[in-house]
Every structure is written in C-alpha cells, then in structure tokens.
Coordinates of C-alpha atoms (C1' of nucleotides) in Angstrom, one line a residue:
Chain A
M24 CA -1.6 -3.4 -4.2
R25 CA -2.0 -3.5 -0.9
V26 CA -4.0 -7.0 0.3
K27 CA -6.2 -6.1 3.8
S28 CA -5.9 -8.9 6.5
R29 CA -9.0 -10.2 7.7
S30 CA -8.6 -8.7 10.9
E31 CA -8.5 -5.0 9.0
E32 CA -11.6 -6.2 7.5
V33 CA -13.3 -6.8 10.4
V34 CA -12.2 -3.9 12.1
N35 CA -13.7 -1.8 9.4
A36 CA -17.0 -3.7 9.4
I37 CA -17.8 -3.1 13.4
G38 CA -16.4 0.1 13.0
K39 CA -19.0 1.0 10.3
D40 CA -21.7 -0.9 12.1
I41 CA -20.8 1.6 15.2
V42 CA -20.6 4.9 13.6
N43 CA -23.9 4.2 11.7
G44 CA -25.5 2.8 15.0
V45 CA -26.2 -0.4 14.5
I46 CA -24.5 -0.9 17.5
S47 CA -24.9 2.2 19.9
P48 CA -22.5 3.8 23.0
G49 CA -23.0 2.1 26.0
E50 CA -24.2 -1.5 24.5
R51 CA -22.3 -4.4 25.0
L52 CA -20.8 -6.6 22.2
P53 CA -21.2 -10.0 22.0
K54 CA -18.4 -12.5 23.3
V55 CA -15.3 -13.3 21.1
E56 CA -16.2 -16.6 20.5
E57 CA -19.6 -15.7 19.3
L58 CA -18.2 -12.5 17.3
S59 CA -15.9 -14.7 15.5
E60 CA -18.6 -16.7 14.4
D61 CA -20.9 -14.1 13.3
Y62 CA -18.0 -12.7 11.3
G63 CA -16.3 -16.1 10.3
V64 CA -13.0 -15.8 11.4
S65 CA -11.1 -16.8 14.3
R66 CA -10.8 -15.7 17.9
T67 CA -7.2 -15.1 17.2
V68 CA -8.4 -12.6 14.2
M69 CA -11.2 -10.9 16.1
R70 CA -9.1 -10.2 18.9
E71 CA -6.9 -8.5 16.9
A72 CA -9.6 -6.9 15.6
L73 CA -11.2 -5.4 18.7
Q74 CA -7.6 -4.6 19.6
G75 CA -7.5 -2.4 16.7
L76 CA -11.2 -0.6 17.8
A77 CA -9.9 -0.3 21.3
A78 CA -6.7 1.9 19.9
R79 CA -9.1 4.4 18.2
K80 CA -11.0 4.2 21.6
I81 CA -14.1 2.7 20.1
I82 CA -14.7 0.1 22.2
R83 CA -13.1 -0.9 25.6
A84 CA -12.7 -4.4 26.8
N85 CA -13.5 -5.4 30.4
Q86 CA -12.6 -8.9 31.9
R87 CA -15.9 -10.8 32.7
S88 CA -18.3 -7.5 32.1
G89 CA -17.8 -7.8 28.4
T90 CA -16.6 -5.4 25.6
V91 CA -18.7 -2.1 25.4
V92 CA -18.7 0.6 22.9
L93 CA -17.5 4.1 24.4
P94 CA -19.3 7.1 23.9
R95 CA -18.8 9.1 20.7
N96 CA -16.9 11.7 22.5
E97 CA -13.9 9.1 23.1
W98 CA -13.4 8.2 19.9
Q99 CA -10.3 9.2 17.7
L100 CA -11.5 10.9 15.1
W101 CA -8.3 11.8 13.8
D102 CA -7.4 8.7 12.3
L103 CA -8.0 7.9 8.7
S104 CA -10.1 4.5 9.2
V105 CA -12.8 6.2 11.5
M106 CA -12.7 9.2 8.9
S107 CA -13.5 7.4 6.3
W108 CA -16.0 5.4 8.2
L109 CA -17.6 8.8 9.4
S110 CA -17.6 10.1 5.5
E111 CA -19.2 7.1 4.3
S112 CA -22.1 7.3 6.8
E113 CA -25.4 8.4 5.6
Q114 CA -26.2 10.6 8.5
R115 CA -24.8 14.4 8.8
N116 CA -22.1 13.9 6.3
E117 CA -22.3 17.5 5.0
K118 CA -21.7 18.5 9.0
F119 CA -18.6 16.3 9.0
L120 CA -17.2 18.4 6.1
L121 CA -17.9 21.8 7.4
D122 CA -16.7 20.7 11.0
L123 CA -13.3 19.6 8.5
T124 CA -13.4 22.7 7.3
E125 CA -13.6 24.8 10.3
V126 CA -10.4 23.2 11.5
R127 CA -8.8 23.6 8.2
L128 CA -9.7 27.6 8.6
G129 CA -8.0 27.5 12.0
L130 CA -4.8 25.6 11.2
E131 CA -4.0 25.9 7.1
P132 CA -3.7 29.8 7.1
D133 CA -1.2 29.6 10.2
A134 CA 0.6 26.4 7.9
A135 CA 1.2 28.6 5.5
A136 CA 2.6 31.6 7.1
L137 CA 4.8 29.0 8.9
A138 CA 6.0 27.7 5.9
A139 CA 6.7 31.4 4.4
K140 CA 8.9 31.7 7.4
N141 CA 10.7 28.3 7.7
A142 CA 10.4 26.9 4.4
T143 CA 14.1 25.5 3.3
E144 CA 15.6 25.7 -0.6
E145 CA 14.6 22.5 -1.1
E146 CA 11.3 22.6 0.4
K147 CA 10.7 25.9 -1.9
A148 CA 11.9 23.8 -5.1
K149 CA 9.6 21.3 -4.4
I150 CA 6.5 23.8 -4.1
T151 CA 7.6 25.6 -7.3
A152 CA 7.2 22.0 -8.7
C153 CA 4.0 21.6 -7.7
F154 CA 2.7 25.2 -8.6
E155 CA 4.0 24.4 -12.3
R156 CA 1.9 21.0 -12.3
L157 CA -0.9 23.1 -11.3
E158 CA 0.0 25.7 -14.0
Q159 CA -0.1 22.5 -16.8
T160 CA -3.2 20.9 -15.4
L161 CA -5.9 23.6 -15.8
D162 CA -7.6 22.1 -18.6
D163 CA -7.9 18.7 -16.8
P164 CA -10.3 18.7 -13.6
K165 CA -9.3 15.3 -12.5
A166 CA -5.6 15.7 -12.9
W167 CA -5.8 19.5 -11.6
A168 CA -7.7 18.2 -8.1
A169 CA -4.6 15.7 -7.7
A170 CA -2.1 18.5 -8.1
D171 CA -3.9 20.6 -6.2
Y172 CA -3.5 18.2 -3.4
D173 CA 0.0 17.7 -3.7
F174 CA 0.6 21.6 -4.2
H175 CA -1.0 21.7 -0.7
L176 CA 1.1 19.5 0.7
S177 CA 3.7 20.7 -0.5
I178 CA 3.2 23.8 1.6
I179 CA 1.8 22.1 4.6
E180 CA 5.4 19.8 5.0
A181 CA 7.5 23.0 4.8
T182 CA 5.8 24.0 8.2
N183 CA 8.6 22.4 10.0
N184 CA 6.2 21.4 12.7
Q185 CA 5.4 17.6 12.6
L186 CA 2.4 17.9 14.3
M187 CA 0.4 20.2 12.2
A188 CA 1.5 18.6 9.1
G189 CA 0.7 15.1 10.5
L190 CA -2.9 16.6 11.4
L191 CA -3.2 18.7 7.8
K192 CA -2.3 15.8 5.8
L193 CA -5.1 13.8 7.5
L194 CA -7.4 16.6 7.2
H195 CA -7.0 16.6 3.2
K196 CA -7.2 12.9 2.8
G197 CA -10.4 13.3 4.9
L198 CA -11.7 16.2 3.0
I199 CA -11.2 13.9 -0.2
L200 CA -13.1 11.0 1.7
S201 CA -16.1 13.2 2.6
R202 CA -16.3 14.7 -1.1
E203 CA -16.1 11.3 -3.1
K204 CA -18.7 10.3 -1.2
T205 CA -21.0 13.5 -1.1
V206 CA -20.2 13.6 -5.2
T207 CA -21.3 9.9 -5.6
S208 CA -24.7 10.2 -3.4
L209 CA -25.6 13.3 -5.8
N210 CA -23.6 13.1 -8.9
E211 CA -26.3 15.6 -10.4
H212 CA -24.4 18.7 -9.0
T213 CA -20.9 17.0 -9.5
E214 CA -20.2 20.6 -11.4
L215 CA -20.5 22.0 -8.0
Q216 CA -18.6 19.5 -5.9
Q217 CA -15.6 19.6 -7.8
E218 CA -14.0 22.8 -7.9
Q219 CA -13.6 24.0 -11.3
P220 CA -10.6 25.3 -12.3
T221 CA -10.4 28.7 -13.5
T222 CA -7.9 31.2 -14.3
E223 CA -8.9 33.0 -11.3
I224 CA -8.5 29.9 -9.1
L225 CA -4.9 29.5 -10.4
N226 CA -4.0 33.4 -9.5
R227 CA -5.2 32.7 -6.2
H228 CA -2.9 30.1 -6.3
R229 CA -0.2 32.1 -7.8
N230 CA -0.7 34.6 -5.1
L231 CA -0.3 32.1 -2.3
Y232 CA 2.9 30.3 -3.7
E233 CA 4.4 33.6 -4.5
A234 CA 4.0 34.8 -1.0
V235 CA 5.5 31.6 0.4
I236 CA 8.4 31.8 -1.5
S237 CA 9.0 35.2 -1.1
G238 CA 9.0 34.8 2.8
D239 CA 5.7 36.7 3.1
A240 CA 4.3 35.2 6.0
E241 CA 1.0 37.6 6.7
Q242 CA 0.5 37.5 2.7
A243 CA 0.5 33.5 2.5
K244 CA -1.7 33.3 5.6
S245 CA -4.2 36.0 4.0
V246 CA -4.2 34.4 1.0
M247 CA -5.1 30.9 2.5
T248 CA -7.6 32.3 4.7
D249 CA -9.5 33.3 1.8
M250 CA -9.0 30.4 -0.4
I251 CA -11.0 28.6 2.6
L252 CA -13.2 30.5 3.1
R253 CA -14.5 30.2 -0.7
V254 CA -14.6 26.6 -0.8
R255 CA -16.8 26.7 2.3
Q256 CA -18.9 29.2 0.7
L257 CA -19.3 26.8 -2.2
I258 CA -19.7 24.0 0.4
E259 CA -22.7 26.1 2.3
A260 CA -24.2 26.8 -1.2
T261 CA -24.6 23.3 -2.1
Q262 CA -25.8 22.0 0.6
E263 CA -28.8 24.7 0.3
Q264 CA -29.4 23.4 -3.2
Q265 CA -29.8 19.9 -1.6
I266 CA -32.7 21.0 0.6
Chain B
M212 CA -7.6 0.9 38.8
R213 CA -7.4 -0.5 35.2
V214 CA -4.6 -3.2 34.6
K215 CA -2.6 -3.1 31.5
S216 CA -2.9 -6.1 29.2
R217 CA 0.3 -7.8 28.4
S218 CA -0.1 -6.3 24.4
E219 CA -0.4 -2.8 25.8
E220 CA 2.5 -2.9 27.7
V221 CA 4.5 -4.5 25.1
V222 CA 3.0 -1.7 22.8
N223 CA 4.3 0.8 25.0
A224 CA 7.9 -0.9 25.0
I225 CA 8.4 -1.3 21.6
G226 CA 6.8 2.1 21.0
K227 CA 9.2 3.9 23.1
D228 CA 12.0 2.2 21.9
I229 CA 11.1 3.1 18.2
V230 CA 10.5 7.1 19.5
N231 CA 13.6 6.9 20.9
G232 CA 16.0 5.8 17.8
V233 CA 16.7 2.3 19.7
I234 CA 15.0 1.2 16.3
S235 CA 15.2 3.5 13.3
P236 CA 12.9 3.9 10.5
G237 CA 13.5 1.5 7.5
E238 CA 14.8 -0.7 10.0
R239 CA 13.4 -4.4 10.4
L240 CA 12.0 -5.9 13.6
P241 CA 13.0 -9.3 14.4
K242 CA 10.3 -11.8 13.3
V243 CA 7.4 -12.4 15.9
E244 CA 8.7 -15.5 17.4
E245 CA 11.8 -13.9 18.3
L246 CA 10.1 -10.8 19.6
S247 CA 7.6 -12.8 21.5
E248 CA 10.8 -14.6 23.4
D249 CA 12.6 -11.5 23.8
Y250 CA 9.7 -9.4 25.7
G251 CA 8.5 -13.2 27.9
V252 CA 5.2 -13.1 25.6
S253 CA 3.2 -15.6 23.9
R254 CA 3.1 -15.0 19.7
T255 CA -0.5 -14.4 20.4
V256 CA 0.1 -11.2 22.2
M257 CA 2.9 -10.1 20.3
R258 CA 1.0 -10.3 17.4
E259 CA -1.8 -8.2 19.3
A260 CA 1.2 -5.5 19.9
L261 CA 2.2 -5.3 16.5
Q262 CA -1.2 -4.4 15.3
G263 CA -1.2 -1.8 17.9
L264 CA 1.8 -0.2 16.5
A265 CA 0.5 -1.0 13.0
A266 CA -2.7 1.0 13.8
R267 CA -0.5 3.8 14.6
K268 CA 1.2 3.5 11.5
I269 CA 4.4 3.1 13.5
I270 CA 5.3 -0.2 11.8
R271 CA 4.0 -2.1 8.6
A272 CA 4.1 -6.3 8.6
N273 CA 4.5 -7.7 5.2
Q274 CA 4.4 -11.2 4.3
R275 CA 8.2 -12.8 4.0
S276 CA 9.9 -9.6 3.9
G277 CA 9.0 -8.9 7.7
T278 CA 8.0 -5.8 9.8
V279 CA 9.8 -2.6 9.3
V280 CA 9.6 0.7 10.8
L281 CA 8.1 3.4 9.0
P282 CA 9.2 6.6 8.3
R283 CA 8.4 9.5 10.9
N284 CA 6.2 11.4 8.9
E285 CA 3.8 8.6 8.4
W286 CA 3.4 8.2 12.4
Q287 CA -0.1 9.1 13.8
L288 CA 1.4 11.6 16.2
W289 CA -2.5 12.3 16.9
D290 CA -2.4 9.5 19.4
L291 CA -2.2 9.8 22.9
S292 CA 0.0 6.9 23.5
V293 CA 2.3 8.2 21.0
M294 CA 2.3 11.9 22.3
S295 CA 3.3 10.2 26.0
W296 CA 6.0 8.4 23.9
L297 CA 7.4 11.2 22.3
S298 CA 7.2 13.8 25.6
E299 CA 9.1 11.1 27.5
S300 CA 11.7 11.2 24.5
E301 CA 14.8 12.9 25.7
Q302 CA 15.6 14.3 22.6
R303 CA 13.6 17.8 21.5
N304 CA 10.7 17.6 24.0
E305 CA 10.8 21.3 23.8
K306 CA 10.7 21.5 20.4
F307 CA 7.2 18.5 20.7
L308 CA 5.7 21.5 23.2
L309 CA 6.4 24.4 21.3
D310 CA 4.7 22.7 18.3
L311 CA 1.7 21.7 20.2
T312 CA 1.3 25.2 21.1
E313 CA 1.6 26.3 17.4
V314 CA -1.4 24.2 16.9
R315 CA -3.2 25.2 19.9
L316 CA -2.6 29.2 18.8
G317 CA -4.4 28.0 15.5
L318 CA -7.5 26.5 16.8
E319 CA -8.3 27.5 20.4
P320 CA -8.9 30.9 19.9
D321 CA -11.6 30.1 16.7
A322 CA -12.8 27.2 19.4
A323 CA -13.3 29.8 21.7
A324 CA -15.1 32.1 18.9
L325 CA -17.3 29.3 18.1
A326 CA -18.0 28.6 21.6
A327 CA -19.1 32.2 21.8
K328 CA -21.5 32.2 18.9
N329 CA -22.5 28.5 19.7
A330 CA -22.8 27.6 23.2
T331 CA -26.0 26.0 25.0
E332 CA -27.4 27.5 27.8
E333 CA -26.4 24.2 29.6
E334 CA -23.1 24.4 28.4
K335 CA -22.7 28.1 29.7
A336 CA -24.1 26.7 33.0
K337 CA -20.9 24.3 32.9
I338 CA -18.4 27.1 32.0
T339 CA -19.7 29.5 34.5
A340 CA -19.3 26.5 37.1
C341 CA -15.6 26.1 35.8
F342 CA -14.6 29.6 36.2
E343 CA -16.4 30.0 39.7
R344 CA -13.8 26.9 40.5
L345 CA -11.0 29.1 39.1
E346 CA -11.9 32.0 41.3
Q347 CA -11.8 29.5 44.4
T348 CA -8.6 27.7 43.5
L349 CA -6.5 30.7 42.8
D350 CA -4.5 30.3 46.0
D351 CA -3.7 26.6 45.2
P352 CA -1.6 26.2 42.6
K353 CA -2.1 22.2 42.0
A354 CA -6.2 23.0 42.3
W355 CA -5.9 25.8 40.0
A356 CA -4.0 23.7 37.3
A357 CA -6.9 21.1 37.5
A358 CA -9.5 23.8 37.3
D359 CA -7.7 25.3 34.4
Y360 CA -8.1 22.4 32.0
D361 CA -11.7 21.9 33.1
F362 CA -12.4 25.4 32.0
H363 CA -10.7 24.9 29.0
L364 CA -12.4 21.9 28.2
S365 CA -15.5 23.5 28.9
I366 CA -15.3 25.9 26.4
I367 CA -13.6 23.5 23.8
E368 CA -16.8 21.1 24.2
A369 CA -19.3 24.1 23.4
T370 CA -18.0 24.5 20.3
N371 CA -20.5 22.1 18.6
N372 CA -17.5 20.6 16.5
Q373 CA -16.7 17.0 17.7
L374 CA -13.6 17.1 15.1
M375 CA -12.2 20.3 16.7
A376 CA -13.3 19.3 20.7
G377 CA -11.5 15.6 20.1
L378 CA -8.3 17.2 18.7
L379 CA -8.2 20.3 21.6
K380 CA -9.1 17.7 24.3
L381 CA -5.7 15.4 23.1
L382 CA -3.8 18.5 22.5
H383 CA -4.3 19.5 26.5
K384 CA -3.7 16.1 27.5
G385 CA -0.4 16.3 25.2
L386 CA 0.4 19.6 26.7
I387 CA 0.2 18.3 30.5
L388 CA 2.1 15.1 29.7
S389 CA 4.8 17.2 28.0
R390 CA 5.0 19.8 30.7
E391 CA 5.2 17.0 33.4
K392 CA 8.0 15.7 31.8
T393 CA 10.0 18.9 31.5
V394 CA 9.3 19.7 34.8
T395 CA 10.7 16.4 36.5
S396 CA 13.4 16.8 34.6
L397 CA 14.8 20.2 35.5
N398 CA 12.8 20.7 38.6
E399 CA 14.6 23.7 39.9
H400 CA 12.5 26.0 37.6
T401 CA 9.3 24.3 38.7
E402 CA 7.8 27.7 39.3
L403 CA 8.4 28.9 36.0
Q404 CA 6.8 25.6 34.1
Q405 CA 3.9 25.7 36.5
E406 CA 1.9 29.1 35.7
Q407 CA 1.9 30.9 38.7
P408 CA -1.9 31.7 39.1
T409 CA -2.2 35.5 39.9
T410 CA -5.0 37.8 40.0
E411 CA -4.0 39.1 36.6
I412 CA -4.2 35.9 35.4
L413 CA -7.3 35.6 36.8
N414 CA -8.9 38.6 35.1
R415 CA -7.7 37.3 31.7
H416 CA -9.6 34.1 32.3
R417 CA -12.6 36.5 33.3
N418 CA -12.3 38.2 30.1
L419 CA -12.2 35.0 28.1
Y420 CA -15.4 33.7 30.4
E421 CA -17.3 36.7 30.1
A422 CA -16.8 37.1 26.0
V423 CA -17.8 33.5 25.6
I424 CA -20.9 34.1 27.8
S425 CA -21.7 37.1 26.2
G426 CA -21.4 35.9 22.8
D427 CA -18.9 37.9 21.7
A428 CA -17.1 36.0 19.4
E429 CA -14.1 38.3 18.4
Q430 CA -13.3 39.3 21.9
A431 CA -13.1 35.9 22.9
K432 CA -10.7 35.1 20.2
S433 CA -8.9 38.1 20.8
V434 CA -8.6 37.2 24.7
M435 CA -7.8 33.3 24.3
T436 CA -5.0 34.2 21.4
D437 CA -3.3 36.5 24.1
M438 CA -3.3 34.1 26.5
I439 CA -1.6 31.4 24.3
L440 CA 0.8 33.7 23.4
R441 CA 1.8 34.4 27.2
V442 CA 2.3 31.0 27.6
R443 CA 4.1 30.1 24.3
Q444 CA 6.9 33.0 25.9
L445 CA 6.9 31.7 29.0
I446 CA 7.9 28.3 27.1
E447 CA 10.7 30.2 25.3
A448 CA 11.8 31.8 28.3
T449 CA 12.2 28.7 30.4
Q450 CA 14.3 27.2 27.4
E451 CA 16.7 30.1 27.4
Q452 CA 17.6 29.6 30.6
Q453 CA 18.2 26.1 30.2
I454 CA 21.0 26.8 27.9
Chain C
dA264 C1' 10.1 -19.9 -14.9
dA265 C1' 9.8 -22.8 -11.7
dT266 C1' 11.1 -24.4 -6.6
dT267 C1' 12.6 -23.2 -2.1
dA268 C1' 12.8 -20.7 2.4
dT269 C1' 11.4 -17.4 5.4
dT270 C1' 8.1 -14.8 7.5
dT271 C1' 3.2 -13.0 8.3
dG272 C1' -1.3 -14.5 8.6
dT273 C1' -4.9 -17.6 10.7
dC274 C1' -6.9 -21.5 13.2
dC275 C1' -8.2 -23.7 17.3
dG276 C1' -7.4 -26.4 22.0
dT277 C1' -6.3 -25.2 26.4
dA278 C1' -5.4 -22.9 30.5
dT279 C1' -5.7 -18.9 33.5
dG280 C1' -7.4 -14.6 35.3
dT281 C1' -10.5 -11.6 37.0
dA282 C1' -14.8 -8.9 38.1
dT283 C1' -19.4 -9.6 39.2
dG284 C1' -23.6 -11.6 41.2
Chain D
dC190 C1' -16.5 -16.1 49.9
dC191 C1' -17.9 -19.0 46.1
dA192 C1' -19.7 -19.9 41.2
dT193 C1' -20.1 -18.0 36.7
dA194 C1' -19.0 -15.5 32.7
dC195 C1' -16.2 -13.4 30.1
dA196 C1' -11.3 -11.7 28.6
dT197 C1' -6.6 -12.9 28.7
dA198 C1' -3.0 -15.4 27.2
dC199 C1' -0.5 -19.6 25.8
dG200 C1' 1.7 -22.8 21.9
dG201 C1' 1.5 -26.2 17.8
dA202 C1' -0.1 -26.9 13.6
dC203 C1' -1.0 -25.3 9.0
dA204 C1' -2.0 -21.5 5.0
dA205 C1' -0.7 -17.8 2.4
dA206 C1' 2.4 -14.6 0.1
dT207 C1' 6.7 -13.4 -1.5
dA208 C1' 11.8 -12.5 -1.8
dA209 C1' 15.9 -15.5 -3.2
dT210 C1' 17.9 -18.8 -5.9

DNA sequence: AATTATTTGTCCGTATGTATG
DNA sequence: CCATACATACGGACAAATAAT
C-alpha cells in the first residue's frame, strides 16, 4: 500500500476546503508560515502542497500580494484528485454525475467505433478475455462491476488515440468515485445505483463486443450510445426518487 | 507580465526531456542532489519541480529506490503544460493534432446542441457579440483567428456543463499550440494551416450561430460536425503534402 | 532475520526578490 | 522612492522507508 506524503495530505485537505466553499474563489489564503502552523507541517511541505494546488489551477501565488483562490472555471477538473474532492462534496453531486455522463455520451460511442476500426489482434484478445469475465460474473454484482470496468477499459485502450483513452479512463474513475459517494449517502437505494447485472444487460454487452471484434464501427457506436443512455435514465430516475 | 518561478522552469525542462525521450518511461532519474546541481537550483526548488511532475503523473518518487518515469499511458495529457511539451515535440505532432480533432468531433457537436438547449439570454448576447466580431474581421486572418476562438468559446461556455466546458477550453488551447508549432516548422504551407476566412466559412458560422440562438439543437450539432470534419480534411491534406 | 546503505521526505534558520501602498 | 509584507530560494541537518547485504 502506497503511503501518502504529508504534502499530498495537505493538498487534499486544502483542496476539499476550497471545493466545499470554506475558502471561496477570489479570497486570499493565509501566508505560508501561518498555513504551515495551521496544518502542523513545515513551510517546505506547505510550499510543495501549494505548488500541487497551483498545478491544478486551483490557486495562484503572487509575490507580495499573497496566494488567491482562482475562479471555478479555471480549475483543472480533469484531474483525479479534483474529481474526488468534487464527488465527496455534499452539494450537487448528482449534477456532477450527469455532467460526466454527458461527456461520456459524446466520447465513448466514438471510442467504440475507433476501437472497432483500429483494434489490433492483441487488443481484440484482451477485449475477448474481458467479455468472458463478464459472462462468468453475472451472479456476483461486485465482481461484475469490476469486470464491467475492465471491459470498457479494454475497448477504450484499443482506440489508438491516447488522448481519448486517457480522458475516458479518468472519466470512468470519476464515475466510480461519484457513484460510491452517492451510494454511501443514500444506501437505502443501493439496488438502483449499482446497475443490477441481468442477462439482458449482458446481451447488450455481447452486442457491443461482437460489433467491435467484427470491425463494425457503426454498430459499435450505436450500441454504446444506447448503453450510456440507459445508464443516464437510471441516474435521472434515482434522482427523482430522492426528492 | 508573469514571471516564471525556477521550479516552473525546471518542470518544463525535465518535462520536455521526458516527452522527447531523453529519459524514457521506466528509467530512473538521478537523485535530487544531483539533479539540483545539474539544473543549478537548490534541492528545495528541485523537489517542488518533481512534485509538479508527479502531480501530472509523469514521474513517481519512491524512497530509497528513487524517482522513475511512469509509462506514457499514465501521463496526465489533459494538462496545458503537458500538451505544450507534446506539441513542441518533433515526433508525431500531426498525430497529436488528429487525436485532438477526434476528441473534438465527439464533444463539440454535443456541446453546441447543449448550448442551443441551455443558453441563457446573457450567454446568447455574448455569442451574438462574438459572431458580429467574426463578421467584422473577415479580411484580417489574424484577428479572425482570435475572434473564431472566442466565438467557439462563447458557445462552449453556454453548455451549462462545467466539465465539458473545461475540457473543450483546454482542447482549443491545445489545438492552437499544435497549429502554431506545425506552422512554424513548415511555414511554406502557412496558408493551408491557417484556415483562410472566406464568406463561405463565415456562412457556416452563421448557420451555427443561428441554430444555437434559435434553440435548434439538432441543427447546431449537425453544422458543428460538418465544420470540424472540414478542418480534419484540411489537416489530412496538409499532412499528405508533407510526404 | 538483522544490519546497513541509499534515497526520498521533512524541518528550519536565513537570505533574496518583488509587487504594493 | 521608500518601506513593508509576502513569496521565493538556499542549504545543512535529521527522519523514514526500503533495497541490498
């Protein structure tokens, strides 16, 4: 298990505070010396932490005038740490989930089409292995969720477009984070959040799988679109139930 | 003018070296003391720089066993610094441009549709102002390029989806970086790289503009798709000419 | 299983640079 | 143009982790 360094811990602590509005955009942070006292770390560690936040465009340091929180639209949202802070944030977690799904809807069908067109034999073998794992874990929701993740990943990685693959990998991790949070916050509805694996869903995956393997880009795109639309409906339905 | 700190300079220097293969994934970096000597900075600064690279998942530091370069697929490509290193990289800059365009093709038509559906009056006014600037700069390619950027941005920001907006903003910046590099590396073909503003192109923008303002999501999506496809053809044509 | 060597991680005293009032 | 307040930079010391012996 990887141990977090102190600067990482501080990055997370301050990052969460900013996301949750404890410190708002435009406001100034205390000076480094104070901050390091507040968090019980040395100035060195605090400076490294601030640099970590600056790299994510959460803050900007200015000599003499101090370090300020940048406006929200500057933040580097496509960063796993930032996403985890957002998904843990109390407010509007569902909006975050829907926004992610919107992006997913734009990209993943295209990614599936690219995979159908570009996948090498090696990549196809990996996709096949992942699909077979899906078939075998139909009765174990937890194992199925993991297998589902890997299945989608194997398709994403076959796109031969690293930019798209990197993005979708991050997106899927964000989806998991966000779903985890939603599930734990209202565990009465757990069955709804965790997509229940059924033979019907497996068949959808089979359609996608066969389209990709046979190189049918149009079909792969269309099946993927339907799959994501279904997930979105599920999210929206759960949301309404919350009211 | 903003002055770069030393650690930022070092981040860029090492980042570029890694992207250009001077140091390859899996390889170990010299220890901090050596590095700080090599680059003529203190260990403090070097540590901050390494933290900046670690935040972008370019490297990982391990106690005792040293700091290693992570595999390419771990890199945080959706980061302006990383994109700038990639676009300056000699090798396969065109692939980078095409990959970006692929992602753009997935997202921006959807973004246009969302903007048509969700834009507030205020946002529509901004889009209108940007479009009028386009009309006025038809005879000045440089001013037109800037106006074109702002026009697309004004639509992106009207999506009411911060995740998508942040992504597309980054993507457009990446496109500009990459195009700049391509243009300077082969300035014989400048006319081809820089899309020449014509009344026909303006009319395409007008179609997009009117679709968004009138709330016709389908039309907005379709026009945007056509526009990006044209750009892609242009890139591919220029590429073939290079051979 | 215990020891050592190597490298990152942490702390702090001090000095310099820079934008603001 | 000066003073002030802050970030930035330096370097020596020590702590912690872990690969090698």
